[in-house]
Coordinates of C-alpha atoms in Angstrom, one line a residue:
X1 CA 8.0 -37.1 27.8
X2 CA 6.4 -33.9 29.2
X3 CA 5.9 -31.4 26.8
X4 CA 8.7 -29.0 27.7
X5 CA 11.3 -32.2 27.7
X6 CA 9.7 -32.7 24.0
X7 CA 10.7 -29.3 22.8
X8 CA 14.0 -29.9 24.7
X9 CA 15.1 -33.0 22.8
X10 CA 13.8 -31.2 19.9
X11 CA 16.2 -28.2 20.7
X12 CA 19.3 -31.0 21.3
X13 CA 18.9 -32.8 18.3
X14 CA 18.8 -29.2 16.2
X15 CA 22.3 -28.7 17.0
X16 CA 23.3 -32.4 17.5
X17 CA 22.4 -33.2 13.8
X18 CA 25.2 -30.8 12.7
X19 CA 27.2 -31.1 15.7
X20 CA 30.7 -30.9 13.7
X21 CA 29.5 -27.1 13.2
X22 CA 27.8 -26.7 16.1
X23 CA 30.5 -28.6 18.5
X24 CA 33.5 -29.0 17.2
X25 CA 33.9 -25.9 15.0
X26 CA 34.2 -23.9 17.9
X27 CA 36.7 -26.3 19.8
X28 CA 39.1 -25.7 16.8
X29 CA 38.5 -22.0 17.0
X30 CA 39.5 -22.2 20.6
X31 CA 42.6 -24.1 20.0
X32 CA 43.7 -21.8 17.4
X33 CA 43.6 -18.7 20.1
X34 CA 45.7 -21.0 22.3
X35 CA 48.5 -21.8 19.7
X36 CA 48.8 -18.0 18.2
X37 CA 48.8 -16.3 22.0
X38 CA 50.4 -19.1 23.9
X39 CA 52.6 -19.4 21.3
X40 CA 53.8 -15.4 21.4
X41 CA 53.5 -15.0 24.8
X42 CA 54.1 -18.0 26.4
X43 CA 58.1 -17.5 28.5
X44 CA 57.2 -13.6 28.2
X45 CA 53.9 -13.3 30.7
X46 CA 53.6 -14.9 34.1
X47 CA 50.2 -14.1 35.5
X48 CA 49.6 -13.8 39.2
X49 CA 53.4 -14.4 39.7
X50 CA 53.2 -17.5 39.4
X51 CA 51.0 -19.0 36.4
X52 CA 52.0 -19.7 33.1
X53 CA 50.3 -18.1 30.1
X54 CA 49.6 -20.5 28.6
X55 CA 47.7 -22.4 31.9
X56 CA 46.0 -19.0 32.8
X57 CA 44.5 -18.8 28.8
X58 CA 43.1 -22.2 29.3
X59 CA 40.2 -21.4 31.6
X60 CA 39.3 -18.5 29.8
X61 CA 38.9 -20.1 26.6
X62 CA 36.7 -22.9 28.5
X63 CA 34.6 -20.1 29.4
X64 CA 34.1 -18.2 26.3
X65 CA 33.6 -21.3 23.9
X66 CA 30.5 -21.9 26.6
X67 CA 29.2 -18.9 26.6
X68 CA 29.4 -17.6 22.8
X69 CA 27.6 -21.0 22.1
X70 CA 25.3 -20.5 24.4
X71 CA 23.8 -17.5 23.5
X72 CA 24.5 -18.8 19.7
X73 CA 21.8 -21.2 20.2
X74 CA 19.7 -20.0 22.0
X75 CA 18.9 -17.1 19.3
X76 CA 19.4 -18.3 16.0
X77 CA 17.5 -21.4 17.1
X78 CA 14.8 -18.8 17.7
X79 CA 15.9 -16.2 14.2
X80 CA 15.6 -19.7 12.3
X81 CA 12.4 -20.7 13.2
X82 CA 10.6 -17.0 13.1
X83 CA 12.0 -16.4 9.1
X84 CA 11.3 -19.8 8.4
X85 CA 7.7 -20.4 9.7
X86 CA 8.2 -23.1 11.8
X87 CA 7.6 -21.2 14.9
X88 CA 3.9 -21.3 14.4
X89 CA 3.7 -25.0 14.9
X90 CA 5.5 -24.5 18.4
X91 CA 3.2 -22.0 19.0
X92 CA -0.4 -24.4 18.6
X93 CA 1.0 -26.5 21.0
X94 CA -0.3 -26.3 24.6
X95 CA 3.5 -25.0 26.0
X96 CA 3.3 -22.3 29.1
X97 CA 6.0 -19.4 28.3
X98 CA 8.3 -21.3 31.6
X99 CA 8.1 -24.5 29.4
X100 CA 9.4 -22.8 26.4
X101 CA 12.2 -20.7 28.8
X102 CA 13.5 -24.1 30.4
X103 CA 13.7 -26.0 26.8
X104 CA 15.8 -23.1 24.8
X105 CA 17.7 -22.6 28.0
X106 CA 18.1 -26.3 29.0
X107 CA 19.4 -26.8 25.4
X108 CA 21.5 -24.2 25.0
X109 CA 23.4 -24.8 27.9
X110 CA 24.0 -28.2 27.3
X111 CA 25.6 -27.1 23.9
X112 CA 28.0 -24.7 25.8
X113 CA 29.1 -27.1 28.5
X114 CA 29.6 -29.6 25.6
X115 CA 32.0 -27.0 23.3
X116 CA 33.5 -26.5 26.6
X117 CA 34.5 -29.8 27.7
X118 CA 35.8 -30.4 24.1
X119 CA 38.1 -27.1 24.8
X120 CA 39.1 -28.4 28.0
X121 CA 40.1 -31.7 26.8
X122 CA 41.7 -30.4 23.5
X123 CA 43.8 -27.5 25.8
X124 CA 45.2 -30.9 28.0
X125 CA 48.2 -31.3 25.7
X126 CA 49.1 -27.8 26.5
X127 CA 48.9 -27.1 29.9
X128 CA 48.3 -29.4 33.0
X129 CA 45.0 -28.9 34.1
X130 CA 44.5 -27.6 38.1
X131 CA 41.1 -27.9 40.2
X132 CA 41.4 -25.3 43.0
X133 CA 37.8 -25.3 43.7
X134 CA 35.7 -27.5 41.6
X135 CA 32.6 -26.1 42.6
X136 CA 33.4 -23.2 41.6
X137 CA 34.1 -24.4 38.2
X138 CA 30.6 -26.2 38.0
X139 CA 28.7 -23.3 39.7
X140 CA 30.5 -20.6 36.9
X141 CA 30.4 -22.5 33.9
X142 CA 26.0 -23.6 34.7
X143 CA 25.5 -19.8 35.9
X144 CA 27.4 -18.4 32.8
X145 CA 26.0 -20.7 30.3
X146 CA 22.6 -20.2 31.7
X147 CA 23.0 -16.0 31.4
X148 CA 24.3 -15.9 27.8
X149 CA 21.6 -18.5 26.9
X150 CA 18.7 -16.4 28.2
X151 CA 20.1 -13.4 26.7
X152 CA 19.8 -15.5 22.9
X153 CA 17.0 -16.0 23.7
X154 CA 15.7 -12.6 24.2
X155 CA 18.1 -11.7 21.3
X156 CA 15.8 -14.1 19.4
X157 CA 12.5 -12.6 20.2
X158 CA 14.0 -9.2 19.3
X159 CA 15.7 -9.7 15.7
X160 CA 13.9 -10.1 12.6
X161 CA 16.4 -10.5 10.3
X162 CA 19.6 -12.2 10.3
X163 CA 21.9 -9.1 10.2
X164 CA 19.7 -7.9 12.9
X165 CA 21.1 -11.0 15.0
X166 CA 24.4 -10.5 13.7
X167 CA 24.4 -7.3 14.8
X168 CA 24.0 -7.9 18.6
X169 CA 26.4 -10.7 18.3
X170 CA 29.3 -8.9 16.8
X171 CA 28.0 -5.1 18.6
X172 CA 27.4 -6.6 22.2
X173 CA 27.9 -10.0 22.7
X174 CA 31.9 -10.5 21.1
X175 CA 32.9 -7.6 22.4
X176 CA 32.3 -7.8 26.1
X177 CA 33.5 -11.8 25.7
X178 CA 36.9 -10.5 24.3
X179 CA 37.2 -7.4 26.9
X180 CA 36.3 -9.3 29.6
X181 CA 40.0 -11.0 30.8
X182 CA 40.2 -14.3 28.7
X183 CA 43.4 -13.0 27.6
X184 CA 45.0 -10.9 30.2
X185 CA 44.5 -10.4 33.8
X186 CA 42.6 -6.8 34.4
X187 CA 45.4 -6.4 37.1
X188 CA 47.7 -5.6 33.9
X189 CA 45.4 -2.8 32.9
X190 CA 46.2 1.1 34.3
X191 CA 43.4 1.8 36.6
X192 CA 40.7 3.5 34.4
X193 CA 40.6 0.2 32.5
X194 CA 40.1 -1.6 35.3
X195 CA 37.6 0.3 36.4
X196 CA 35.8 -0.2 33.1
X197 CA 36.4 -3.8 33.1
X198 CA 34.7 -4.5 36.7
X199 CA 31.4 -2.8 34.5
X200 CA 31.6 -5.9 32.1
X201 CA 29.1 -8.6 33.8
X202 CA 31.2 -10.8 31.8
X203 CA 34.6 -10.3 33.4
X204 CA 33.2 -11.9 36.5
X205 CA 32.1 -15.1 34.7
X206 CA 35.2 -15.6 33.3
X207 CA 37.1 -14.2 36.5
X208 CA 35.2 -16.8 38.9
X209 CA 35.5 -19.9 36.5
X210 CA 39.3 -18.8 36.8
X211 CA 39.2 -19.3 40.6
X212 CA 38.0 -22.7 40.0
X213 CA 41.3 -23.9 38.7
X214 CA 43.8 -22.1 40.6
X215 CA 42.7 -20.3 43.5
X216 CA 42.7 -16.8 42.6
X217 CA 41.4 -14.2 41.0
X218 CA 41.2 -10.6 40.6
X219 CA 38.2 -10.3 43.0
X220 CA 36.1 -12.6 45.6
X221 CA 34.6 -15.5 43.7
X222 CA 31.3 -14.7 45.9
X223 CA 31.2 -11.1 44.7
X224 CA 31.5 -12.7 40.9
X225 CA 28.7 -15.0 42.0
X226 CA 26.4 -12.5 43.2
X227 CA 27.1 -10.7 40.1
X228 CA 26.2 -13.4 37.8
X229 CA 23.6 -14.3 39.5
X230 CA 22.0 -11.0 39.5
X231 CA 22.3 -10.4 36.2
X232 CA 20.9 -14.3 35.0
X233 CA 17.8 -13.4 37.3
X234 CA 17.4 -10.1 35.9
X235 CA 17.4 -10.9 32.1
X236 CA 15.3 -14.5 32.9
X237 CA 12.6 -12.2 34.0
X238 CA 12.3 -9.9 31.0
X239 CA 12.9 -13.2 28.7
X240 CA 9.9 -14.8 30.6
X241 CA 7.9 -11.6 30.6
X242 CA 8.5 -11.4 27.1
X243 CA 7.9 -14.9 26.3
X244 CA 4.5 -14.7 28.1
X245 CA 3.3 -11.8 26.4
X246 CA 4.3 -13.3 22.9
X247 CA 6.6 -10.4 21.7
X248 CA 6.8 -10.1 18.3
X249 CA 5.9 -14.4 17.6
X250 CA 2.0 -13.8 18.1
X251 CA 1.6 -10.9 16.7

């Protein structure tokens, strides 16, 4: 193996070794959001005239489990290493800044497309399960994984400290997840909300992956891409600039 696929199956196997808290924790956490809202609201909401609760939650809980673990390994793969020590053996290794990017990335996505394949097929016993536009689904869940695993990793670089890393988590990261439409349709929200929802880079992750599955969504799926896309260029190039420069692991 190249030297950037060795630090990948290094990454893999970090969370792999505990994968029952890496993996499936979070695919019982997503169930439990399904049975307590689909539960309560399930007969009392039809989305889009014509959806179910229950079968509109579904893709937004795909989409969150993917990108909260994501970014979740991304950084405290990184926090870990820094407080621990361990970084510095990464560091007399002969890696380029891109080889490092591609392996925390690489890694961290594959973690989020795995907690959210194990949502998916948990969520099958509740709702039938609809593929509109299965690129779309692919395109969404890579782009989305990729963004929130790039911003972990700059996460990473930035914190110190544990609480330091829990505080962008819980300050940035959970809140724009939660606001961004995994539970409602923005269309439900009087128009100032809206407005502040089409601000949240997030809503047209989740939005998009929605259109996978059934067809529609609260805006174009190629606005949502453009978005996303945008945004995962933007914060790769400050996570590679940062990366390159060593910010705060080198010095």
């Amino acid at each position: 193996m190249t030297g950037w696929q060795t630090l990948l199956y290094k990454e893999v196997l970090r969370f792999w070794k505990v994968g029952f808290q890496t993996v499936a924790a979070p695919v019982l956490t997503s169930l439990l959001y399904l049975l307590i809202f689909g539960h309560v609201l399930e007969g009392r909401v039809l989305v889009y005239d014509r959806l179910s609760y229950t079968a509109f939650l579904v893709p937004g809980l795909v989409m969150m489990g993917m990108l909260q673990n994501a970014f979740a390994n991304s950084s405290s793969s990184l926090i870990q290493s820094k407080i621990m020590g361990s970084l510095v053996f990464i560091l007399l290794t002969p890696l380029s800044h891109r080889a490092w990017f591609a392996a925390y990335v690489g890694a961290s996505v594959l973690r989020g497309l795995m907690v959210g394949l194990g949502v998916f097929i948990a969520t099958l016993f509740f709702a039938a399960p609809q593929f509109a536009a299965p690129w779309w689904i692919a395109a969404f869940a890579l782009l989305g994984t990729a963004l929130l695993a790039t911003l972990g990793v700059i996460a990473g670089l930035w914190a110190d400290k544990f609480d330091q890393m829990a505080a962008f988590q819980n300050f940035l990261i959970m809140p724009m997840t939660f606001l961004s439409g995994v539970f409602y349709s923005i269309q439900s929200l009087p128009p100032f909300w809206q407005t502040v929802s089409h601000l949240n880079p997030f809503f047209y992750m989740i939005d998009g992956f929605r259109y996978g599955f059934f067809g529609v969504s609260d805006v174009s799926p190629w606005i949502s891409l453009g978005i996303v896309a945008l945004a995962w260029a933007g914060v790769s190039l400050l996570a590679l600039r940062l990366l390159r420069t060593g910010y705060k692991i080198r010095n």
